[in-house]
Coordinates of C-alpha atoms and ligand atoms in Angstrom, one line a residue:
X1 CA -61.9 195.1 68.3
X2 CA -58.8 193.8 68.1
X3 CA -57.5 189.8 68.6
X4 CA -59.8 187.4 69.7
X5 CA -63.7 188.7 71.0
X6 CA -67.0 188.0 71.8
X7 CA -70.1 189.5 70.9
X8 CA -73.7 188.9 71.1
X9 CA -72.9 185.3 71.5
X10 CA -70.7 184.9 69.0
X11 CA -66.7 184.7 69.2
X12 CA -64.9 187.1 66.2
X13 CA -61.7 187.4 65.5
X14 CA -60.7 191.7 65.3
X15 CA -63.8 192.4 63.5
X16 CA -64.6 189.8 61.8
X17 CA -67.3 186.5 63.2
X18 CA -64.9 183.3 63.0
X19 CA -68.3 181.8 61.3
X20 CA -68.1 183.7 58.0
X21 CA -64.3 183.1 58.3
X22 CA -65.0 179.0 58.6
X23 CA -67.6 179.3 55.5
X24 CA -65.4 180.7 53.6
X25 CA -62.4 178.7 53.9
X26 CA -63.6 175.3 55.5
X27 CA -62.0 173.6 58.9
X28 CA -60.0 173.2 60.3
X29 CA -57.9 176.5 59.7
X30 CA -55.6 178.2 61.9
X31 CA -57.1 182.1 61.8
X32 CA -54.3 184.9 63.2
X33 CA -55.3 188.2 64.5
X34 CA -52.8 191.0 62.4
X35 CA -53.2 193.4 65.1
X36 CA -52.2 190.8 68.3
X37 CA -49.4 189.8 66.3
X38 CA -48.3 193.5 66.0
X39 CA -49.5 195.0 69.6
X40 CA -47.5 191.4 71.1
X41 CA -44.3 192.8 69.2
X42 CA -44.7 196.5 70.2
X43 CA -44.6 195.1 74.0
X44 CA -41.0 194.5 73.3
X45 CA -39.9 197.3 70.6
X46 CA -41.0 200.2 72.6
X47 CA -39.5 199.2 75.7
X48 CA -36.0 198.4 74.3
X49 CA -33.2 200.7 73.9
X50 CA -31.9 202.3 70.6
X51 CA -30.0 199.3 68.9
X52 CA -31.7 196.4 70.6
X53 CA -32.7 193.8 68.3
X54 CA -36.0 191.4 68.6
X55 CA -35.1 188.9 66.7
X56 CA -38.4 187.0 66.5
X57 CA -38.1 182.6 66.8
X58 CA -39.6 181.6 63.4
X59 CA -39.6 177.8 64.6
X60 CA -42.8 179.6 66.7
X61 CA -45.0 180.3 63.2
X62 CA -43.0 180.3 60.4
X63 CA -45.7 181.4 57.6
X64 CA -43.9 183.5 55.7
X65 CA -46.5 186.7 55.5
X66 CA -46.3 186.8 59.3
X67 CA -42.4 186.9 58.6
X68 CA -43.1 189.8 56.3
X69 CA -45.1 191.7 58.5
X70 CA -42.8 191.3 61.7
X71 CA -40.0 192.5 59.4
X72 CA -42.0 195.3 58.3
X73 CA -42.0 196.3 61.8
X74 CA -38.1 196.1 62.2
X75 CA -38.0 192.7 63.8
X76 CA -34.5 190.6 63.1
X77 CA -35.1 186.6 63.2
X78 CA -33.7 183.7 65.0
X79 CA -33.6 180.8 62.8
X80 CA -32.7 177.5 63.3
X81 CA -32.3 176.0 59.9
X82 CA -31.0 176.8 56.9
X83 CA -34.7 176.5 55.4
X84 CA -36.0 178.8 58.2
X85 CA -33.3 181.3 57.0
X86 CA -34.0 181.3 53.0
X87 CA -37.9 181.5 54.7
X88 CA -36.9 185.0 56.1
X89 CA -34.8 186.0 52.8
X90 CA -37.7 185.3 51.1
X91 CA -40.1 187.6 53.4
X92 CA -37.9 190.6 52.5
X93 CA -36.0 190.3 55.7
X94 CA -32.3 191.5 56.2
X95 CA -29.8 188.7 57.0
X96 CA -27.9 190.8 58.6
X97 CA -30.4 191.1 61.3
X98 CA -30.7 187.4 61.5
X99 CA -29.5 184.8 64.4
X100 CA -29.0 181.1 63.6
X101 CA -29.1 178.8 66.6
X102 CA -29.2 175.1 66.6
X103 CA -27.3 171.9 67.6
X104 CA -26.6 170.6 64.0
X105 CA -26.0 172.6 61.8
X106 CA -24.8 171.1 58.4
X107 CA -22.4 172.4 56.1
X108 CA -24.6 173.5 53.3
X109 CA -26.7 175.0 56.1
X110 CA -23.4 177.1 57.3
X111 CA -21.9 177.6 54.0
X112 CA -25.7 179.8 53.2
X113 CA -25.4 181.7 56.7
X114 CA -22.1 182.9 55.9
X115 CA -22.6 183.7 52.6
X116 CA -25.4 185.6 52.9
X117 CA -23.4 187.3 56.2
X118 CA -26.0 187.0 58.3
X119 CA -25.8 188.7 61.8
X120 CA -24.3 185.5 63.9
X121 CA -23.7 182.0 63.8
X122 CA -24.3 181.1 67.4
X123 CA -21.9 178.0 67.9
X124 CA -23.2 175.4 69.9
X125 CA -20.3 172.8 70.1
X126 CA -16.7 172.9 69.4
X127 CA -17.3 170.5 66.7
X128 CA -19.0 172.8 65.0
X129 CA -16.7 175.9 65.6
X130 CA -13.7 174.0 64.0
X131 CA -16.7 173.1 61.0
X132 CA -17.5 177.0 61.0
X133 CA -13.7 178.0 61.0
X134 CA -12.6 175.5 57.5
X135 CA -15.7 176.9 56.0
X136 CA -14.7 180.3 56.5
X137 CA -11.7 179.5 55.0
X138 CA -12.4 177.8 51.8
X139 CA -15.2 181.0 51.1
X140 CA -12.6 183.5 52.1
X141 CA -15.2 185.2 54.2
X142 CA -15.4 186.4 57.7
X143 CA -17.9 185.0 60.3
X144 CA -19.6 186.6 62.6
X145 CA -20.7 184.3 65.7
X146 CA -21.7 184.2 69.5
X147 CA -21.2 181.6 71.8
X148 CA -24.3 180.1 73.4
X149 CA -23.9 178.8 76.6
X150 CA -25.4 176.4 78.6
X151 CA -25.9 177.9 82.2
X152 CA -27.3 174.7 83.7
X153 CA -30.3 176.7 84.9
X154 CA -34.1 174.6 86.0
X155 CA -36.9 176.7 84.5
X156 CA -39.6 174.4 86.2
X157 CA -41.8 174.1 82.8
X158 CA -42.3 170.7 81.0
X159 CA -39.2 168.7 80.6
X160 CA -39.2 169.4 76.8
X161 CA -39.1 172.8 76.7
X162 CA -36.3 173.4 79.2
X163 CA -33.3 173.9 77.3
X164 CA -30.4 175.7 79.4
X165 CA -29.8 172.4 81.7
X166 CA -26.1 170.5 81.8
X167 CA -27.9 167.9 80.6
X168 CA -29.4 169.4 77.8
X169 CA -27.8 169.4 74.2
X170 CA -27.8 172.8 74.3
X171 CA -25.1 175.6 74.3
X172 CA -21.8 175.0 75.6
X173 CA -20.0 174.2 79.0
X174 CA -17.3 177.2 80.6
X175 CA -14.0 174.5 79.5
X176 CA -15.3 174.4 75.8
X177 CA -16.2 178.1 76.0
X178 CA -12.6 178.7 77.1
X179 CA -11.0 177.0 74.1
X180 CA -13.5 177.9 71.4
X181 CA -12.6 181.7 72.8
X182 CA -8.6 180.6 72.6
X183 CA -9.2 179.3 69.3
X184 CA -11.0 182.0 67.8
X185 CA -8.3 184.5 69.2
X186 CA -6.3 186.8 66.2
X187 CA -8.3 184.2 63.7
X188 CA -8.6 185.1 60.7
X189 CA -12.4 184.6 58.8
X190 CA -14.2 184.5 62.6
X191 CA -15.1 187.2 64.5
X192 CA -17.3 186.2 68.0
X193 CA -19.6 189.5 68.5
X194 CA -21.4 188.2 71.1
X195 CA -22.8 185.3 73.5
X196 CA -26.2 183.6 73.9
X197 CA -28.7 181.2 75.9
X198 CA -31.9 180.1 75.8
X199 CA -33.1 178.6 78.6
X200 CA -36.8 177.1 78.0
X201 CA -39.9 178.5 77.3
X202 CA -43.0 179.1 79.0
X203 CA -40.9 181.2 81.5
X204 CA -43.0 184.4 83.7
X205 CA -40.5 184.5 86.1
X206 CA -37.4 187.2 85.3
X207 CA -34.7 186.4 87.8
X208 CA -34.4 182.8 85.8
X209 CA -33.7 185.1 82.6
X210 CA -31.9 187.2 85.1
X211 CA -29.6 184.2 86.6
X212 CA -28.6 183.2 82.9
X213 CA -27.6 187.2 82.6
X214 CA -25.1 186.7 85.2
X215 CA -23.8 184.0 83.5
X216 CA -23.5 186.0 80.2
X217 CA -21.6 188.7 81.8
X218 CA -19.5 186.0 83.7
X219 CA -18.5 184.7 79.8
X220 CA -18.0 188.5 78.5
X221 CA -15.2 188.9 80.9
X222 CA -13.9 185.9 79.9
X223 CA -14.0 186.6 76.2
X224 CA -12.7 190.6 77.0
X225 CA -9.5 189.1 78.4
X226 CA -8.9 187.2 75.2
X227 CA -9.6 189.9 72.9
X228 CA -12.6 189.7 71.5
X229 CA -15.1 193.1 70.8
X230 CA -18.0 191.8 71.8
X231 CA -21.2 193.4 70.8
X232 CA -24.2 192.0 72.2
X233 CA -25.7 189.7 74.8
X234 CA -28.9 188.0 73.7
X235 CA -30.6 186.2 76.3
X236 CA -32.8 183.9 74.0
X237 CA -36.4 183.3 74.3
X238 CA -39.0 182.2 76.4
X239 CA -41.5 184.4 77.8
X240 CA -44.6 182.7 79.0
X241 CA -48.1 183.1 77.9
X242 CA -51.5 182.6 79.5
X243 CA -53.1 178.9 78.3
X244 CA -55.2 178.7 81.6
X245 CA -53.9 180.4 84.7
X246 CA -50.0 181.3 83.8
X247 CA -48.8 184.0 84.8
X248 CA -47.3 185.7 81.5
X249 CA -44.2 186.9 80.8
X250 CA -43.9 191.0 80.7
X251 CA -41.3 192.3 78.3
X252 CA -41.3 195.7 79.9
X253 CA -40.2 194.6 83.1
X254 CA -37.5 192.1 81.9
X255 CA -35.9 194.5 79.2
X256 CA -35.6 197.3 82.0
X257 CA -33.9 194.7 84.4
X258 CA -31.2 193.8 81.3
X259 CA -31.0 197.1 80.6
X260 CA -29.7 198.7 84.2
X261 CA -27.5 195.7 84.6
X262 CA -25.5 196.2 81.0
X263 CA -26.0 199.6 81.3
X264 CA -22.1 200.9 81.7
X265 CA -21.0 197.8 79.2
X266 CA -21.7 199.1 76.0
X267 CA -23.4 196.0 74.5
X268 CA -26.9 195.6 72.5
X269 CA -29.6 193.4 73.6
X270 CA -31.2 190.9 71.7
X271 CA -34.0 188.5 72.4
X272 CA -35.7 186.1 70.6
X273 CA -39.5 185.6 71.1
X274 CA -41.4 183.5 69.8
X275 CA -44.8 182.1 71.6
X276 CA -44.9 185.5 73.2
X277 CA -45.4 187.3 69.7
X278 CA -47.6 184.6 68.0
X279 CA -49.5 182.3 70.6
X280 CA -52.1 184.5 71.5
X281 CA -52.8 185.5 68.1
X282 CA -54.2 182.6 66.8
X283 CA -56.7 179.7 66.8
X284 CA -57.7 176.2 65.3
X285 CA -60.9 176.2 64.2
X286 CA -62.6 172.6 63.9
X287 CA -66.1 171.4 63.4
X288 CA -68.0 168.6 65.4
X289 CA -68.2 165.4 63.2
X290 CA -70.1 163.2 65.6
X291 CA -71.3 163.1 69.3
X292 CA -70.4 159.8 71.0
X293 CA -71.7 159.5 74.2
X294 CA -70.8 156.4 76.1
X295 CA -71.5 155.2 80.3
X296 CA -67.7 156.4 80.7
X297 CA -67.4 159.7 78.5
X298 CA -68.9 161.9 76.1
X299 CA -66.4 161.9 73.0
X300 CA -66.9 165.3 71.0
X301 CA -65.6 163.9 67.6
X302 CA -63.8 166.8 65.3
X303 CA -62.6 167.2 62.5
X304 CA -58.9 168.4 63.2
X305 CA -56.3 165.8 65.0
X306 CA -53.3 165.4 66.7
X307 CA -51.3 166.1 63.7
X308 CA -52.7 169.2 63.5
X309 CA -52.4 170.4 66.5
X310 CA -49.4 168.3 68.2
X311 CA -49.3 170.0 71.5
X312 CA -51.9 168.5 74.0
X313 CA -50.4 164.7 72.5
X314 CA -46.6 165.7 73.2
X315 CA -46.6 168.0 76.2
X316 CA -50.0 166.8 77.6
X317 CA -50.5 171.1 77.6
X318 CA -53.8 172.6 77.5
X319 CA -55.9 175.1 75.5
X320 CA -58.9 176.5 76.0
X321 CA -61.8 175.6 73.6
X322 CA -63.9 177.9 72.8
X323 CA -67.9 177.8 70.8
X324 CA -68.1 179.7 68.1
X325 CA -71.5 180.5 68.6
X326 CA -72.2 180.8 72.3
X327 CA -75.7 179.4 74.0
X328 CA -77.1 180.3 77.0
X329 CA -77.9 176.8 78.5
X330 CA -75.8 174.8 80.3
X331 CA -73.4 172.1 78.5
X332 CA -72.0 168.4 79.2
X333 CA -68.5 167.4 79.8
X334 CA -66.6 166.2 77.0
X335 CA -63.5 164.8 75.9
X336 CA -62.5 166.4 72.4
X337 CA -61.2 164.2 70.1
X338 CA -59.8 163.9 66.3
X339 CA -59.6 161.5 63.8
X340 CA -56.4 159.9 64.1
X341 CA -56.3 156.5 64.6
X342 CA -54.0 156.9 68.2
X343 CA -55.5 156.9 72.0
X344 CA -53.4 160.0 72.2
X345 CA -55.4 161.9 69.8
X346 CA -57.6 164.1 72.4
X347 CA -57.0 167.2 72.2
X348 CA -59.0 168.6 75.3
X349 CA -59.9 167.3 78.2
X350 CA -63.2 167.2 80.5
X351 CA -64.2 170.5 78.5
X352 CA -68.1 171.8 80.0
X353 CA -69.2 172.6 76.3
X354 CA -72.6 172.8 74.4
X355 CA -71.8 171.9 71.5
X356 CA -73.6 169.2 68.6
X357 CA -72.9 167.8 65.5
X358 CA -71.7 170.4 62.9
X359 CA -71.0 172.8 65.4
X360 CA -67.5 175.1 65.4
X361 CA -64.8 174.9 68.3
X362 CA -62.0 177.4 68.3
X363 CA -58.5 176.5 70.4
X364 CA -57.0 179.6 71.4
X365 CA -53.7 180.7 72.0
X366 CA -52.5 178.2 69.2
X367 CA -50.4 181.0 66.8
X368 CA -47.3 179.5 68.0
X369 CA -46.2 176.1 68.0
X370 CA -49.4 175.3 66.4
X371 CA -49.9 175.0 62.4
X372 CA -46.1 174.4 62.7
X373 CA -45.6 171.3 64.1
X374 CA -48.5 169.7 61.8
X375 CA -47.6 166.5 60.3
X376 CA -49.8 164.5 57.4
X377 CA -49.9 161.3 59.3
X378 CA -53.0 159.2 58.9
X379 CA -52.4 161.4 55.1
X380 CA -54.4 164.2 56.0
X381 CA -54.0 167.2 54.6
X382 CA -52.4 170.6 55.9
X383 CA -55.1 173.1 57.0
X384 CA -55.1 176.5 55.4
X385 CA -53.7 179.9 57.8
X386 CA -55.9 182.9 57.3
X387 CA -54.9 186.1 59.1
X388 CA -57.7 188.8 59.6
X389 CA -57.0 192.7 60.0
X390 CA -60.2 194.9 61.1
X391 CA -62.8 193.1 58.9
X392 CA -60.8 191.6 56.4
X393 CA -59.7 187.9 56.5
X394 CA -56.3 187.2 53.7
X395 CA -55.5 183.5 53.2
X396 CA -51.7 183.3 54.0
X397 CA -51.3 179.4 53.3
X398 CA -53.7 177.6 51.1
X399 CA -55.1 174.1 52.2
X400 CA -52.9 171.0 51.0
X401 CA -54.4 169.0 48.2
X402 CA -54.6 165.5 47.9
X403 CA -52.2 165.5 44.4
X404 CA -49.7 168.2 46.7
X405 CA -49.7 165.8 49.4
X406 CA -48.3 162.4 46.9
X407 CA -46.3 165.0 44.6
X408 CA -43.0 163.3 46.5
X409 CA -44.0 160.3 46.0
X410 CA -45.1 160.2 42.4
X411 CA -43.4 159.8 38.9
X412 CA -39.9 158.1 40.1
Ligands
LIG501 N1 -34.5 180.9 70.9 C1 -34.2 179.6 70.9 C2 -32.7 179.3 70.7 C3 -35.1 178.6 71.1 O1 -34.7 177.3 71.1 C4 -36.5 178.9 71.3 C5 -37.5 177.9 71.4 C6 -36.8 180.3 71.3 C7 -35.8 181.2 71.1 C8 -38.3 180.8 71.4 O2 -38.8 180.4 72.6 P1 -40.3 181.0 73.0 O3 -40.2 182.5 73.1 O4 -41.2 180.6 71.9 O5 -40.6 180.3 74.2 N2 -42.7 173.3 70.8 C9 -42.7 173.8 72.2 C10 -41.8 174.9 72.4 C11 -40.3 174.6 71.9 C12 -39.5 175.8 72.0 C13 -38.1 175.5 71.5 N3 -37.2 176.6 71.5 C14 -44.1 174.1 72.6 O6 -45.1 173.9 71.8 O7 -44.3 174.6 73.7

């Protein structure tokens, strides 16, 4: 079976029951299905056209042998650091099929994404064009970048995920797109290959991916009639997934649209998924510490927290909890709950669950954004990431130990 299952009662993840999975490594863990990774990129591969690029969001899971295997596959990478970058280097992945987006980038950051000619800077503010231009001309190297713009278009997900509002700090306006595209004209070192956006995530409707097309085309015109060869339009991230009742994004669809309206243009595609490729494919695992039930509400205590999964506490968003052993009889309502000393530390809400101390929850659909935006607060410890193919489970990041964690902090 492949990706998250049940049978006879018990939830598995391909093959393999998440039980043995917890005994051997302890909880909480995140555990990643190999082949939902893989079938979630195949959605996009076979449906785009001969030089497409997927250049997958590493912000969404960064864990290096999922890097590996996505490049394995012929994925590119959009990065937004230079740490993120040197992550994909170091999973055997081509720079030249990589993407760097971001608001700030510094000038060691830069100075490594040029160097290692990487397959676009994508400029986010003049500022950090002219930055991008001196550089280029103190390495003596040419720069190949996009321009990401900011179409000023509402996806209608969670405040903090939109990102292609005029209010947002992201891409650029059509006056700075002007003069970055005058400035970069007959310029020596820089070459602008293509444009980009990035709207927000969580998105299942196309014509919002569709509406920041025609703004992409709108700037191509624009940057024809200064000169420039454009190669490519990428049109970011942000294909929904299915928490609860979302309707999720469909690759298929989206990449046919793109591809009948560039169709006579001669430019490559490129997008950048990220929660689309990795959400589904993973899980926290965490065990029931205590029961705590009050006049008010039934607390399931766990062991994993806030800081290791951040989600529910930042975006209020919400993930289905799952038994790892299924019973037949019915359960209680509970709020689940972790250890951190914060109110906000629930991390599921009015849950019907039958569940008792030392029993195993699983939160699905946490591959992306999960394990990533951990934090040690309250100095607990990173969980260890296991990824399972058919029956066998591979530890892909061991569990932090207390001397790793003070190793900073220690002999100064
Ligand atoms: N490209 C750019 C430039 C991005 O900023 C992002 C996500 C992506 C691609 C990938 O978007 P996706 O396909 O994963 O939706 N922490 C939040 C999500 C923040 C996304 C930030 N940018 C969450 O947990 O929902």
């Amino acid at each position: 079976m492949e990706g998250f299952n049940e049978k006879e009662g018990q939830l598995y993840v391909d093959d393999l029951p998440i039980a043995e999975i917890a005994d051997t490594y302890g909880t909480p863990a995140y555990i990643y299905s190999g082949s939902r990774i893989q079938k979630n990129f195949n959605k996009y591969a076979d449906a785009l056209r001969e030089g497409d690029l997927i250049c997958y969001a590493v912000k969404a899971n960064s864990n290096i042998h999922i890097l590996k295997r996505l490049a394995q596959l012929g994925s590119g990478f959009d990065v937004v650091s230079g740490n993120e970058l040197k992550r994909c280097i170091e999973a055997g992945a081509d720079p030249k099929r990589v993407v760097f987006s971001g608001v700030a980038k510094s000038s060691e950051e830069l100075e490594l994404a040029i160097n290692e000619e990487i397959l676009s800077i994508n400029i986010e503010s003049e500022d950090e064009f002219d930055r991008i231009i001196s550089i280029s001309e103190t390495l003596n190297k040419e720069t190949k970048c996009s321009i990401r713009i900011n179409p000023d278009i509402p996806t209608g997900s969670h405040k903090y995920i939109e990102t292609g509002l005029k209010t947002s700090k992201f891409g650029v306006d059509t006056e700075t797109l002007k003069n970055i595209s005058l400035k970069a004209k007959n310029r020596e070192f820089i070459k602008i290959t293509g444009l980009a956006s990035h709207i927000g995530s969580q998105i299942s409707d196309n014509s919002l991916i569709m509406k920041s097309l025609e703004h992409l085309l709108t700037a191509h015109k624009l940057l024809l009639n200064d000169g420039h060869d454009i190669n490519f339009l990428d049109v970011g991230g942000g294909l929904g997934i299915t928490y609860k009742d979302e309707i999720p994004g469909d690759p298929k669809s989206l990449i046919s649209e793109i591809s009948k309206e560039i169709e006579s243009l001669n430019l490559h595609l490129i997008l950048e998924p990220g929660r689309s490729i990795t959400g589904a494919a993973g899980a926290l695992i965490a065990k029931v510490e205590y029961m705590k039930l009050t006049d008010y509400k039934n607390f399931a205590i766990i062991n994993a927290g806030m800081n290791d999964l951040m989600r529910p506490a930042l975006y209020d968003s919400w993930h289905e909890v799952k038994e790892i052993r299924k019973s037949d009889s019915d359960g209680r309502l509970y709020e689940i709950v972790g250890p951190v000393c914060e109110s906000a530390d629930v991390l599921a809400k009015e849950r019907e669950l039958n569940i008792s101390q030392g029993d195993l929850i699983a939160f699905m659909d946490t591959g992306a954004y999960g394990s990533v935006m951990s934090s040690n607060y309250n100095s607990r410890l990173s969980v260890p990431e296991i990824i399972v193919d058919g029956s066998s489970a591979k530890i892909i990041k061991k569990r932090q130990s207390f001397e790793e964690s003070i190793a900073l902090e220690k002999n100064l």
